[in-house]
Coordinates of C-alpha atoms in Angstrom, one line a residue:
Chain P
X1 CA -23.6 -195.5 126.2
X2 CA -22.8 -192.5 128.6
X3 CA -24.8 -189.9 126.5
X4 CA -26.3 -187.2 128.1
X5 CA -29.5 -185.6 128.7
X6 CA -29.8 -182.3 129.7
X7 CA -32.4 -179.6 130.4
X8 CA -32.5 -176.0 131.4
X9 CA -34.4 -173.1 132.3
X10 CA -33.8 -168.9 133.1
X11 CA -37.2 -167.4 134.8
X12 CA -37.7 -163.6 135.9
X13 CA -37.7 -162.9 139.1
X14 CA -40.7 -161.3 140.5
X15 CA -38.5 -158.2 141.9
X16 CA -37.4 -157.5 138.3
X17 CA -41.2 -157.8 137.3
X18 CA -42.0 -155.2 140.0
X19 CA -39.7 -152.8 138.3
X20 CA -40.1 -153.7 135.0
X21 CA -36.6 -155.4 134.2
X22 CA -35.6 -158.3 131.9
X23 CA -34.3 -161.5 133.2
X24 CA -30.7 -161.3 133.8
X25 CA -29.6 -164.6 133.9
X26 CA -28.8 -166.9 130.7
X27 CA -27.4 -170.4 130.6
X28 CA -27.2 -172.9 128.4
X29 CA -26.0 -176.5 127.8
X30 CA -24.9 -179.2 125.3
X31 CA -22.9 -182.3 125.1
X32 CA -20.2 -182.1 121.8
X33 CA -18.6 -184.4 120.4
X34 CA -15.1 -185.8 121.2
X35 CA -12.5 -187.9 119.1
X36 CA -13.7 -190.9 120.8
X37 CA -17.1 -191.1 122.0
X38 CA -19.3 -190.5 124.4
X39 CA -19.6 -187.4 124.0
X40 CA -18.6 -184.4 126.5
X41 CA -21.1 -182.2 128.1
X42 CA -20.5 -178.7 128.1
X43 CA -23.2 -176.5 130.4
X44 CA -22.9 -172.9 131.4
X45 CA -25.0 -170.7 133.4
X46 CA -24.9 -166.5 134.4
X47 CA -26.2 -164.0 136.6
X48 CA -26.2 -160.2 135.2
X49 CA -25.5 -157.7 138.0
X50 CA -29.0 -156.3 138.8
X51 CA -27.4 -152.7 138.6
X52 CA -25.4 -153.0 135.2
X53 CA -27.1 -151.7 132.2
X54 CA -26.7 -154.4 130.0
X55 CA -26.6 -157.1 132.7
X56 CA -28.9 -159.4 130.3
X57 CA -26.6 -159.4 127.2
X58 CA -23.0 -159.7 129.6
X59 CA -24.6 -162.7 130.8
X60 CA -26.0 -164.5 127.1
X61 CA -22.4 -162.7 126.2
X62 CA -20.7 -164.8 128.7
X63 CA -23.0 -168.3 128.1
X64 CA -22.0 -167.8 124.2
X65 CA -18.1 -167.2 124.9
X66 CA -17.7 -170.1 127.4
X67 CA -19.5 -172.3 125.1
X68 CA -17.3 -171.7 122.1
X69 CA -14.1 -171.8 123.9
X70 CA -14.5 -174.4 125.7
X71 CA -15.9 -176.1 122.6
X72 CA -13.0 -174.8 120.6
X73 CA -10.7 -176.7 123.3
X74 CA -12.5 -180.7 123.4
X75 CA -10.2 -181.7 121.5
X76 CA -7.2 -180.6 123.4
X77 CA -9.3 -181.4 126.5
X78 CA -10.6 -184.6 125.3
X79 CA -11.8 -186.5 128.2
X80 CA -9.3 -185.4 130.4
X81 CA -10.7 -181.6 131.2
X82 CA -8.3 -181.6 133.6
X83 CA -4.9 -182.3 131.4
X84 CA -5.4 -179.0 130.4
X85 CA -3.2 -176.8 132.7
X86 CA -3.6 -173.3 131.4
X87 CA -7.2 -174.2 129.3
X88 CA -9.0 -172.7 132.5
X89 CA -7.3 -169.4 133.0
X90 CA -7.5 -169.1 129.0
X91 CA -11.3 -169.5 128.7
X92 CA -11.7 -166.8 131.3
X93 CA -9.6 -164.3 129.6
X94 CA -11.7 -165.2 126.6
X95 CA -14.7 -164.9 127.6
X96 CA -14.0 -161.7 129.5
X97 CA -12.1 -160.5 125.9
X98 CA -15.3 -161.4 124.1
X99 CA -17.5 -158.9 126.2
X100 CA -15.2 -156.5 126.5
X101 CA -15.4 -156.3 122.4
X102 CA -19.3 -156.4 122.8
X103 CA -19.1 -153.7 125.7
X104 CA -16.6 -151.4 123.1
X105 CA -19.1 -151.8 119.8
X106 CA -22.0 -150.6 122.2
X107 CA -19.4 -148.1 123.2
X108 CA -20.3 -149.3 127.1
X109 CA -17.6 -149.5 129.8
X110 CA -17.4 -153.4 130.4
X111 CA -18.6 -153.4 133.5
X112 CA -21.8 -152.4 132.0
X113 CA -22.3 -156.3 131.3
X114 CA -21.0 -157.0 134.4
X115 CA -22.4 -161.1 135.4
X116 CA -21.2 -164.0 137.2
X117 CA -20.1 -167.2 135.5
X118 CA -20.7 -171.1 136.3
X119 CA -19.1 -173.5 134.0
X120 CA -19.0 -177.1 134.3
X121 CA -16.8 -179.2 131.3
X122 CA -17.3 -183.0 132.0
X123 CA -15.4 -185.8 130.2
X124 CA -16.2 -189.4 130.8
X125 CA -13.6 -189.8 133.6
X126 CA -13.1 -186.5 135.1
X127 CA -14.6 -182.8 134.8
X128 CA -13.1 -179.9 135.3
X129 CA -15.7 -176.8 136.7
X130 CA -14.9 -172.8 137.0
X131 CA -17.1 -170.6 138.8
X132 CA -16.8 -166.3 139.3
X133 CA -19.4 -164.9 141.3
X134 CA -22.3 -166.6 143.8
X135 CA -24.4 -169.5 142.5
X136 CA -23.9 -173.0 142.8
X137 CA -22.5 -176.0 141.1
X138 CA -23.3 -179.9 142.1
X139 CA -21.8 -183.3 140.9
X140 CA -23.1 -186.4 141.5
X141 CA -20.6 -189.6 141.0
X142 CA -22.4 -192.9 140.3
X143 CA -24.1 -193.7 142.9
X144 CA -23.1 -190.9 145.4
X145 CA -24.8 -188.2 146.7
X146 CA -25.3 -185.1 145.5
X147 CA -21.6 -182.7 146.3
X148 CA -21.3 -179.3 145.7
X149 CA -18.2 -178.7 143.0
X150 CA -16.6 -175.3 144.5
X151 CA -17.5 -174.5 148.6
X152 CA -19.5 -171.1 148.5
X153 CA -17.1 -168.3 149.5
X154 CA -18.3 -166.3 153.4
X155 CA -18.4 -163.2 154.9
X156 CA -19.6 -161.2 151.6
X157 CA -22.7 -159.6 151.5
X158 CA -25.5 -161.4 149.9
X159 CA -26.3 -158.6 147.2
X160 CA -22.7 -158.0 146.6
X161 CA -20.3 -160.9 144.6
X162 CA -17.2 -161.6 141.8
X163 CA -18.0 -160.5 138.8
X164 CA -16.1 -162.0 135.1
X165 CA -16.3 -158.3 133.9
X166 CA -13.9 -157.0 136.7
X167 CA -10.3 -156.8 135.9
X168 CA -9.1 -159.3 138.5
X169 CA -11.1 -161.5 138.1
X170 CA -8.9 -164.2 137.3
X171 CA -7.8 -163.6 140.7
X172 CA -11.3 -164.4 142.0
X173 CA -11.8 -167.7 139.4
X174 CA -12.6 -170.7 141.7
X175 CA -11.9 -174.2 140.0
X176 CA -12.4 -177.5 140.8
X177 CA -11.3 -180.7 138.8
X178 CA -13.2 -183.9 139.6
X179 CA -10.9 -187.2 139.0
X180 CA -13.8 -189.5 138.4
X181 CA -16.5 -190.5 136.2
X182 CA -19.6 -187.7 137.1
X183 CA -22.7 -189.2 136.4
X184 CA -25.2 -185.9 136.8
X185 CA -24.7 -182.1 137.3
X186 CA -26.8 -178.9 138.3
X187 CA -25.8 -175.2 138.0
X188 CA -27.8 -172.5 140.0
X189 CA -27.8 -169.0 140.2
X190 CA -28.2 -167.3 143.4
X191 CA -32.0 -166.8 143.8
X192 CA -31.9 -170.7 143.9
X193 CA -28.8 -171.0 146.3
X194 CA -30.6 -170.1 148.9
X195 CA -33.3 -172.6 148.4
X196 CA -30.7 -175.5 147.6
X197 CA -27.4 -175.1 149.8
X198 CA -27.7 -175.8 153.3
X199 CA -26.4 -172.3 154.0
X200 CA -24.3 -173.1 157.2
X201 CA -22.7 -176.5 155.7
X202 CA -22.4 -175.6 152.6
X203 CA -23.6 -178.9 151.3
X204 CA -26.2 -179.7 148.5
X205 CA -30.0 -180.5 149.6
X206 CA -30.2 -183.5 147.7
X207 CA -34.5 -183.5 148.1
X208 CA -34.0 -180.4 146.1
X209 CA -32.0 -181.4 142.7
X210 CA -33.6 -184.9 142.9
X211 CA -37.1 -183.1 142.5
X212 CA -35.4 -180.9 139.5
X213 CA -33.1 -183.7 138.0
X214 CA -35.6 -186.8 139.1
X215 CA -37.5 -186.7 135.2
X216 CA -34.8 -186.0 133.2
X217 CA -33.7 -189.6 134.2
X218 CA -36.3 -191.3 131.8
X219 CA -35.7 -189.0 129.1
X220 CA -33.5 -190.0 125.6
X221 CA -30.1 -188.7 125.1
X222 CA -30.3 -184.7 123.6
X223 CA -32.0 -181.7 124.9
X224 CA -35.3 -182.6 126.6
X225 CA -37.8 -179.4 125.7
X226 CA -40.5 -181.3 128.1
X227 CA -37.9 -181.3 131.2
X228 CA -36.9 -177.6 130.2
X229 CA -40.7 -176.5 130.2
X230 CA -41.6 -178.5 133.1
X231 CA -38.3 -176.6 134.8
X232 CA -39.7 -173.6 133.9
X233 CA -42.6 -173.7 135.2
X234 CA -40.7 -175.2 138.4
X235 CA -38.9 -172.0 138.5
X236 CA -42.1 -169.9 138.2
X237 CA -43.9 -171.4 141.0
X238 CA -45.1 -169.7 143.9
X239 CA -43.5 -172.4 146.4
X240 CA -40.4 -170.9 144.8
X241 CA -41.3 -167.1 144.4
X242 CA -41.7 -167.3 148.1
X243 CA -38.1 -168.0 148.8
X244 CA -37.1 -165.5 146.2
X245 CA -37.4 -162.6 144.6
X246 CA -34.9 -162.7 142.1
X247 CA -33.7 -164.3 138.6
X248 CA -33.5 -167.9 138.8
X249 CA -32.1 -170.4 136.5
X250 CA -31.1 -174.0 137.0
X251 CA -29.1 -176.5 134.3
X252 CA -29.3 -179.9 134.8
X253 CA -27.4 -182.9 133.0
X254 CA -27.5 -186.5 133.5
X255 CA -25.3 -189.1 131.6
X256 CA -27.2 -192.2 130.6
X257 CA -26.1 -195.7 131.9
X258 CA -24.0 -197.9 130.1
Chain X
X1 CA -30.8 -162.6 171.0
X2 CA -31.4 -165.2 169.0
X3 CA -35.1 -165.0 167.2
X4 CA -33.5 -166.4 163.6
X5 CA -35.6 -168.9 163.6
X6 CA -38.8 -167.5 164.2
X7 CA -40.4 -167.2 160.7
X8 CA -44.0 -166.3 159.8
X9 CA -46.4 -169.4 160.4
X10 CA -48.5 -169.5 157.3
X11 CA -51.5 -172.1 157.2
X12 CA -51.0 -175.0 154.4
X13 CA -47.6 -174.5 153.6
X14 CA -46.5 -177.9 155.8
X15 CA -46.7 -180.3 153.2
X16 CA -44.2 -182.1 151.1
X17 CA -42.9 -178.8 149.8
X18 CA -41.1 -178.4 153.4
X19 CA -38.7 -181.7 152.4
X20 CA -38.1 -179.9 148.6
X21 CA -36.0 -176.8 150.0
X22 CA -33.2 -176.7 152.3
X23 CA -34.2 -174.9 155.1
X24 CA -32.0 -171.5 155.8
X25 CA -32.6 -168.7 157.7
X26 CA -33.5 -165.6 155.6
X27 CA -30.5 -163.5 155.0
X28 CA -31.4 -160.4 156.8
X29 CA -31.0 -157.1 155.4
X30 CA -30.4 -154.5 159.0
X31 CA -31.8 -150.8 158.6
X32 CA -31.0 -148.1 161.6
X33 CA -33.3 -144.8 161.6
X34 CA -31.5 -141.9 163.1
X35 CA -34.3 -139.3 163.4
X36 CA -34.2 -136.0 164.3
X37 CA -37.4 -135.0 166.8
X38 CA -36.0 -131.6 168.2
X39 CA -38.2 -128.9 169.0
X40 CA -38.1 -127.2 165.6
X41 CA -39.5 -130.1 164.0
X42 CA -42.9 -129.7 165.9
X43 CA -45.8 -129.5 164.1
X44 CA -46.4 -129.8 160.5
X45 CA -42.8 -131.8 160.3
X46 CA -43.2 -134.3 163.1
X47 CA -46.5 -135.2 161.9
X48 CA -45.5 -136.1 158.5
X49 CA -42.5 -138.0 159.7
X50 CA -44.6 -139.7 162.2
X51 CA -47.5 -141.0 159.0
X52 CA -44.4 -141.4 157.3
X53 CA -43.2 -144.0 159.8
X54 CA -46.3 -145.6 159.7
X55 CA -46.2 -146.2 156.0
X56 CA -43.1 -147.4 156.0
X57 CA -44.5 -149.8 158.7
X58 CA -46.7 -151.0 155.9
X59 CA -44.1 -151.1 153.0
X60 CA -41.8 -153.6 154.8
X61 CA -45.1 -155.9 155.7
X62 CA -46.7 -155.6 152.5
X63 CA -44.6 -158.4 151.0
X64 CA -43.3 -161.4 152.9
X65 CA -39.9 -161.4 152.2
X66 CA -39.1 -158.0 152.4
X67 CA -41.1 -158.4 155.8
X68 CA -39.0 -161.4 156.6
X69 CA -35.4 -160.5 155.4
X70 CA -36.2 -156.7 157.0
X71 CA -34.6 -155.8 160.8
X72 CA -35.5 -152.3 161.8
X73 CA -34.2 -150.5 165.0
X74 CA -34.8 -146.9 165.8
X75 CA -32.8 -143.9 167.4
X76 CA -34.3 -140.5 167.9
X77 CA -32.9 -137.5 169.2
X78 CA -33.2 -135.3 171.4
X79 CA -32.6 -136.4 173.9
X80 CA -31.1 -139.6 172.7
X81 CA -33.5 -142.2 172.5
X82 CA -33.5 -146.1 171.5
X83 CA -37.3 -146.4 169.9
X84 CA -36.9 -149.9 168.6
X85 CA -34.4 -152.4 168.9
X86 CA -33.8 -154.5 165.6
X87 CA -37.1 -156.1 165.0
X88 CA -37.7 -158.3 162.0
X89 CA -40.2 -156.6 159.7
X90 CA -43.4 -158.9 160.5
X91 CA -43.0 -157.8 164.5
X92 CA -42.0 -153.9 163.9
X93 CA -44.4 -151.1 164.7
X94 CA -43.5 -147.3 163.4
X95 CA -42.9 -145.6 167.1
X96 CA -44.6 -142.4 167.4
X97 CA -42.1 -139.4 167.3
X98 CA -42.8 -136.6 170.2
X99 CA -40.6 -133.2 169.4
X100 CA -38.6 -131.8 172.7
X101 CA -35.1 -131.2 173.1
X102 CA -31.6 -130.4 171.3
X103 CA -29.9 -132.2 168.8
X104 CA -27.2 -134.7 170.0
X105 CA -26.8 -136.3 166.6
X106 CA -23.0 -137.1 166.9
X107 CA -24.0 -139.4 169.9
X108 CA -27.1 -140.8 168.3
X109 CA -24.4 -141.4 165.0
X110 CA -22.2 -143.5 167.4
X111 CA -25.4 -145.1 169.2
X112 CA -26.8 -146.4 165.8
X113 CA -23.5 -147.7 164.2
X114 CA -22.7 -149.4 167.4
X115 CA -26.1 -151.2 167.8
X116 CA -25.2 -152.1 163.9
X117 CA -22.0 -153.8 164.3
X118 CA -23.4 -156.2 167.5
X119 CA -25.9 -157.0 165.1
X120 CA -23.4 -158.0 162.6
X121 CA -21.4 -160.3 165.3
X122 CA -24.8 -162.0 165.9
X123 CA -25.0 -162.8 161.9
X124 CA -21.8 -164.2 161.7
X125 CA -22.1 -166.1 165.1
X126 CA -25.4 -167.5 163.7
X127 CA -24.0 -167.6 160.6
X128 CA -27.1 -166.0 159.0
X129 CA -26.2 -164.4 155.5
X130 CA -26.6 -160.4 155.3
X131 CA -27.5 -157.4 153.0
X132 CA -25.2 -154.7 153.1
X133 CA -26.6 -152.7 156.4
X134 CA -28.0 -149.1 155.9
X135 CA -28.6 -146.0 158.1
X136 CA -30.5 -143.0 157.2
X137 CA -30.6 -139.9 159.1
X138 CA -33.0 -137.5 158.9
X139 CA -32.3 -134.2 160.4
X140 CA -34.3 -130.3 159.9
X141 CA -31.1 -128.5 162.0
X142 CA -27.3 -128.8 162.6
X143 CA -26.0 -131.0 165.5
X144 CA -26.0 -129.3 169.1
X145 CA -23.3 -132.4 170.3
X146 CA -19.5 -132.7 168.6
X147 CA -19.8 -134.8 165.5
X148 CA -16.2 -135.6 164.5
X149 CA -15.8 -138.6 166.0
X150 CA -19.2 -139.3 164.4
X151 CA -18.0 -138.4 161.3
X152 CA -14.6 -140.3 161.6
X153 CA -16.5 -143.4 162.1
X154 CA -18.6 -143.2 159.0
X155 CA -15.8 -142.4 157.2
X156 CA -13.8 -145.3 158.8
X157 CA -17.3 -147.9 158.2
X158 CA -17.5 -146.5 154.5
X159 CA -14.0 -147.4 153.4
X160 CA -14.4 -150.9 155.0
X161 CA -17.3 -151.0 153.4
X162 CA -19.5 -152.8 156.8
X163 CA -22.3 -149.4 156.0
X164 CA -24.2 -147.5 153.8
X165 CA -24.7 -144.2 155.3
X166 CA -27.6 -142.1 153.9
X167 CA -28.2 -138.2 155.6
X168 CA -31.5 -136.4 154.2
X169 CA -32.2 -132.8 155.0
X170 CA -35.4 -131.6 156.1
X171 CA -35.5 -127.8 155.4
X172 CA -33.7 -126.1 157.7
X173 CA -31.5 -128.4 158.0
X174 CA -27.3 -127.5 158.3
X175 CA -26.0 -129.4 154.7
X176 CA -22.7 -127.5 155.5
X177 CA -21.9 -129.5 158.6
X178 CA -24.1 -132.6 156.8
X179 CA -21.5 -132.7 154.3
X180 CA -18.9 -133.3 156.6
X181 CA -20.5 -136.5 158.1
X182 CA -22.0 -138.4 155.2
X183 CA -19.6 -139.7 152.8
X184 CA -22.3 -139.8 150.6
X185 CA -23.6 -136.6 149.3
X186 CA -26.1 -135.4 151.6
X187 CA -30.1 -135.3 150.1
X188 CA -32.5 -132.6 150.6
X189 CA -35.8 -134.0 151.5
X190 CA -38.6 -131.9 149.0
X191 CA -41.0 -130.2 151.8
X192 CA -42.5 -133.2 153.5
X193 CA -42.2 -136.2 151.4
X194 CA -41.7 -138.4 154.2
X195 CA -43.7 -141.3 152.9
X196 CA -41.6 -141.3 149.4
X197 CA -39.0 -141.3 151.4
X198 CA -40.1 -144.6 153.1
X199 CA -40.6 -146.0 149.9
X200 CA -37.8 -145.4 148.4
X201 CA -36.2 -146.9 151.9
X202 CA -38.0 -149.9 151.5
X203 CA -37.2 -150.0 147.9
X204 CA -33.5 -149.7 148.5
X205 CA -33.0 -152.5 151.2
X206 CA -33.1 -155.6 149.6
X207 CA -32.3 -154.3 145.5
X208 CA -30.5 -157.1 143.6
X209 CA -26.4 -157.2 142.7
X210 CA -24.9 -154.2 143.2
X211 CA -22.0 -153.2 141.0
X212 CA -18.7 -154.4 142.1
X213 CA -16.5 -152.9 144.7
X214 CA -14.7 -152.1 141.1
X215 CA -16.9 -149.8 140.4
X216 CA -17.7 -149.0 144.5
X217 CA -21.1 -147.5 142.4
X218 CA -24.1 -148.1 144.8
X219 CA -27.0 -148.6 142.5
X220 CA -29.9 -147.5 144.3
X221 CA -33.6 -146.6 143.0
X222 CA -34.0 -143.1 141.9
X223 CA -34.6 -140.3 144.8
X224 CA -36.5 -138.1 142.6
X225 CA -39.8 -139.2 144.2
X226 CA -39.0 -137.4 147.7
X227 CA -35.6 -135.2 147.0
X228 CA -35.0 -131.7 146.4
X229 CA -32.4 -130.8 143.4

C-alpha cells in the first residue's frame, strides 16, 4: 500500500557524559497524510553545536519547525516535493525564524541554539532532501543499493560545520531532489558518519543501515517503539562507543510494498 | 609517512562487528609542544614540566580514541630541538626535558608550524579527516631570537584559520613581547600547574562542534584549573 514504517533514536554521547552534558541531538519522524494516499513521510534529524548553550533546545527547536512547515506545505507539495521551487529555501527561513523567536524570549543571541539540520520529505514518486551542517542522508530506490542523498562537503575540519542558526546559511543549504519512487531512508548525525560513510568515497556502507533498517522491514505501518528501543540500545553499545565519543542519532524509514 | 592505518590491535574485536562499520581511518586531531627548557627553567620548573609531560603521556592513552585520533610531536628550545615527531597517541612517550641554553623561540615558532602544515598535506593526500590543529607554547622568559616573522605567521595561520595557537606563561615569563605573538590572549600558568595544564590540553583536543566561524568563538574547557588571573 506504500505506507511507511519508521523508527528513530537520539543517544548521549559518552564525551558529553564525561562532562556532564545533555544530548544534543533531536530528530524525529512521521508520515502525514496527503490528498491522495499513500501517505508522505516526513523525517528530520539535528545536531546542537557542542559549544552553544542551548544547543539541545536549537536542535528539538529545529526538528519541531521543519516538521510543521514542511507539514504545513503537503498539500502544496503533494507527491511531487520537488514541484515546489521556492518550498525549500522557505522552510529554511522558517525554521531559522522560529528559533530565532525562541533564542529572543530566552533573550539568547541565536547562535546560542546553534545545530545542524537533515531533512528528508518523500512523496511516492520523488523526494526532495535539505541538509545544513555534517551528518548524513541515504535513499534506497526499490531494489537499489543504499546512495547517499547530498555528497559530504571536504576540506573542513571535523569539529567545525554549517550551522541553520548562522545568517547565511541559506547560502550553505545543500538539496537534493530524487525523481523516483524511494523505497527506504536513514538520517545520521555525525558521531555515526564516521561509522557509516566510506570516508574517502563518500558512499553509504550498506552492511551498516541494513543492520539498523534490517527489522523495521517486518514491522506494521506507524511508528515502531520496539525498532526505536532496539535502535537505542544499538546506539548505546560499546561496538559503537568505540568509534565515537559523541551524540548519535539515526532515523530510519521504510515504505511497505505494494 | 604513512602509519594511517596502523590502529590498536585489540583481542576479540574480529568478529562480524568488523563487516557492520565502514572502516575509516580515525580523523586525527595534530598537537605541537613548543617548550621552553632554558637555563632559567632548571630546577623546580623543569621538573614539574617534565612529570607534567609524563601525565599528559597518560591522559592521551587513558582512552582509546583520544589515544587513537591524538598525534603529538615535540619542539624544545634552547637550543632548538625536534623531541618527537608526530606520533599517534598509543606510540608517544613524554621526552624528558634537560635545561641549557638561550631561548630561540621565534625559530622554534617557525619549526613547529612548519612541521604542522606537512602534516596537514599528508591528511589531505591520504585523505584522512582532521581536528583543527593546536600548538601550545610554554615559555618562563622573553625570546633571545627575532620573533616577527614568528609572529607574522601566527597571525597569517590564525586568520586562515589552519591553527589554534595557545602561549602560557610560566613566571617570569615576558607577556609584553607574548602578547605580540599569540593572537590569542596570552595565559599565565599558576606556579607549577603543569599537570592541569596537560589536562586541560588533552581535554581541549578533540572537544565536540565548535561555534561557527560566525561567531570565530573557540569554545574551549575552562583554564581555571592551571591559570593565573
Amino acid at each position: 500500500m506504500g505506507a511507511w514504517r519508521y523508527a528513530a533514536a537520539s543517544v548521549v554521547g559518552t564525551s558529553h557524559v564525561a562532562a556532564g552534558v545533555p544530548c544534543q541531538d533531536h530528530a524525529m519522524v512521521t508520515s502525514v497524510p496527503v490528498h491522495t494516499p499513500p501517505a508522505a513521510l516526513l523525517a528530520v534529524a539535528s545536531d546542537g553545536a557542542g559549544s552553544a548553550a542551548f544547543a539541545a533546545d536549537g536542535a528539538e527547536e529545529a526538528c519541531r519547525a521543519f516538521m510543521e512547515y514542511a507539514g504545513l506545505g503537503m498539500p502544496l507539495i503533494g507527491h511531487r516535493p520537488d514541484m515546489a521551487a521556492d518550498f525549500e529555501a522557505r522552510s529554511l527561513d522558517d525554521v531559522r525564524a522560529n528559533i530565532e523567536r525562541v533564542a529572543g524570549e530566552r533573550g539568547a543571541a541565536i547562535g546560542a541554539f546553534a545545530c545542524t539540520l537533515l531533512g528528508a520529505v518523500v512523496g511516492d514518486d520523488a523526494a526532495l532532501f535539505f541538509q545544513v551542517g555534517d551528518g548524513a542522508i541515504v535513499y534506497r530506490i526499490e531494489d537499489g543499493g543504499w546512495r547517499v542523498a547530498i555528497a559530504p562537503e571536504r576540506g573542513g575540519y571535523v569539529n567545525e560545520t554549517d550551522f541553520v542558526t548562522r545568517r547565511d546559511a541559506a547560502a550553505k543549504l545543500r538539496m537534493a531532489r530524487v525523481l523516483a519512487r524511494v523505497s527506504e531512508i536513514a538520517l545520521v548525525t555525525d558521531g555515526i558518519e564516521m561509522m557509516s560513510i566510506d570516508q574517502k568515497t563518500g558512499t553509504a556502507h550498506g552492511p551498516f543501515f541494513e543492520h539498523v533498517i534490517g527489522a523495521l522491514r517486518g514491522e506494521a505501518a506507524g511508528h515502531s517503539a520496539a525498532h526505536s528501543d532496539w535502535l537505542a540500545g544499538f546506539l548505546d553499545s560499546a561496538m559503537v562507543n568505540r568509534r565515537t565519543d559523541d551524540d548519535k542519532t539515526i532515523v530510519v524509514a521504510s515504505r511497505l510494498a505494494g | 609517512m604513512s602509519d594511517f592505518s596502523q590502529k590498536k590491535y585489540v583481542p576479540g574485536q574480529f568478529s562480524e562487528e568488523q563487516s557492520i562499520f565502514a572502516d575509516n581511518p580515525d580523523p586525527r586531531c595534530a598537537v605541537v609542544l613548543l617548550l621552553d627548557r632554558s637555563g632559567s627553567m632548571s630546577g623546580a620548573p623543569i621538573a614539574a614540566l617534565n612529570k607534567g609531560l609524563k601525565a599528559f603521556e597518560k591522559f592521551v592513552q587513558e582512552d582509546d580514541l583520544t589515544a587513537r585520533r591524538a598525534e603529538i610531536a615535540i619542539v624544545s628550545f634552547g637550543p632548538l630541538t625536534i623531541d618527537t615527531e608526530f606520533h599517534g597517541g598509543h606510540g608517544f612517550t613524554a621526552p624528558e626535558m634537560v635545561p641549557d641554553g638561550d631561548t630561540p623561540m621565534g625559530k622554534a615558532i617557525m619549526v613547529g608550524l612548519d612541521m604542522l602544515e606537512r602534516r596537514r598535506q599528508d591528511y589531505k593526500a591520504n585523505g584522512i579527516a582532521h581536528y583543527k590543529p593546536m600548538v601550545l607554547l610554554i615559555t618562563d622568559g622573553a625570546p633571545t631570537d627575532d620573533w616577527r616573522p614568528a609572529a607574522a605567521r601566527i597571525r597569517a595561520e590564525e586568520k586562515a584559520r589552519r591553527v589554534a595557537f595557545f602561549a602560557v606563561g610560566v613566571t617570569g615569563a615576558d607577556f609584553t613581547t607574548l602578547t605580540q605573538i599569540s593572537v590569542r590572549e596570552p595565559m599565565k600558568l599558576d606556579g607549577l600547574k603543569f599537570t592541569e595544564l596537560f589536562r586541560w590540553l588533552k581535554d581541549s583536543m578533540t572537544r565536540v562542534s565548535q561555534s561557527s566561524p560566525e561567531d570565530d568563538r573557540v569554545a574551549l574547557p575552562s583554564p581555571s584549573g592551571w591559570a593565573a588571573l
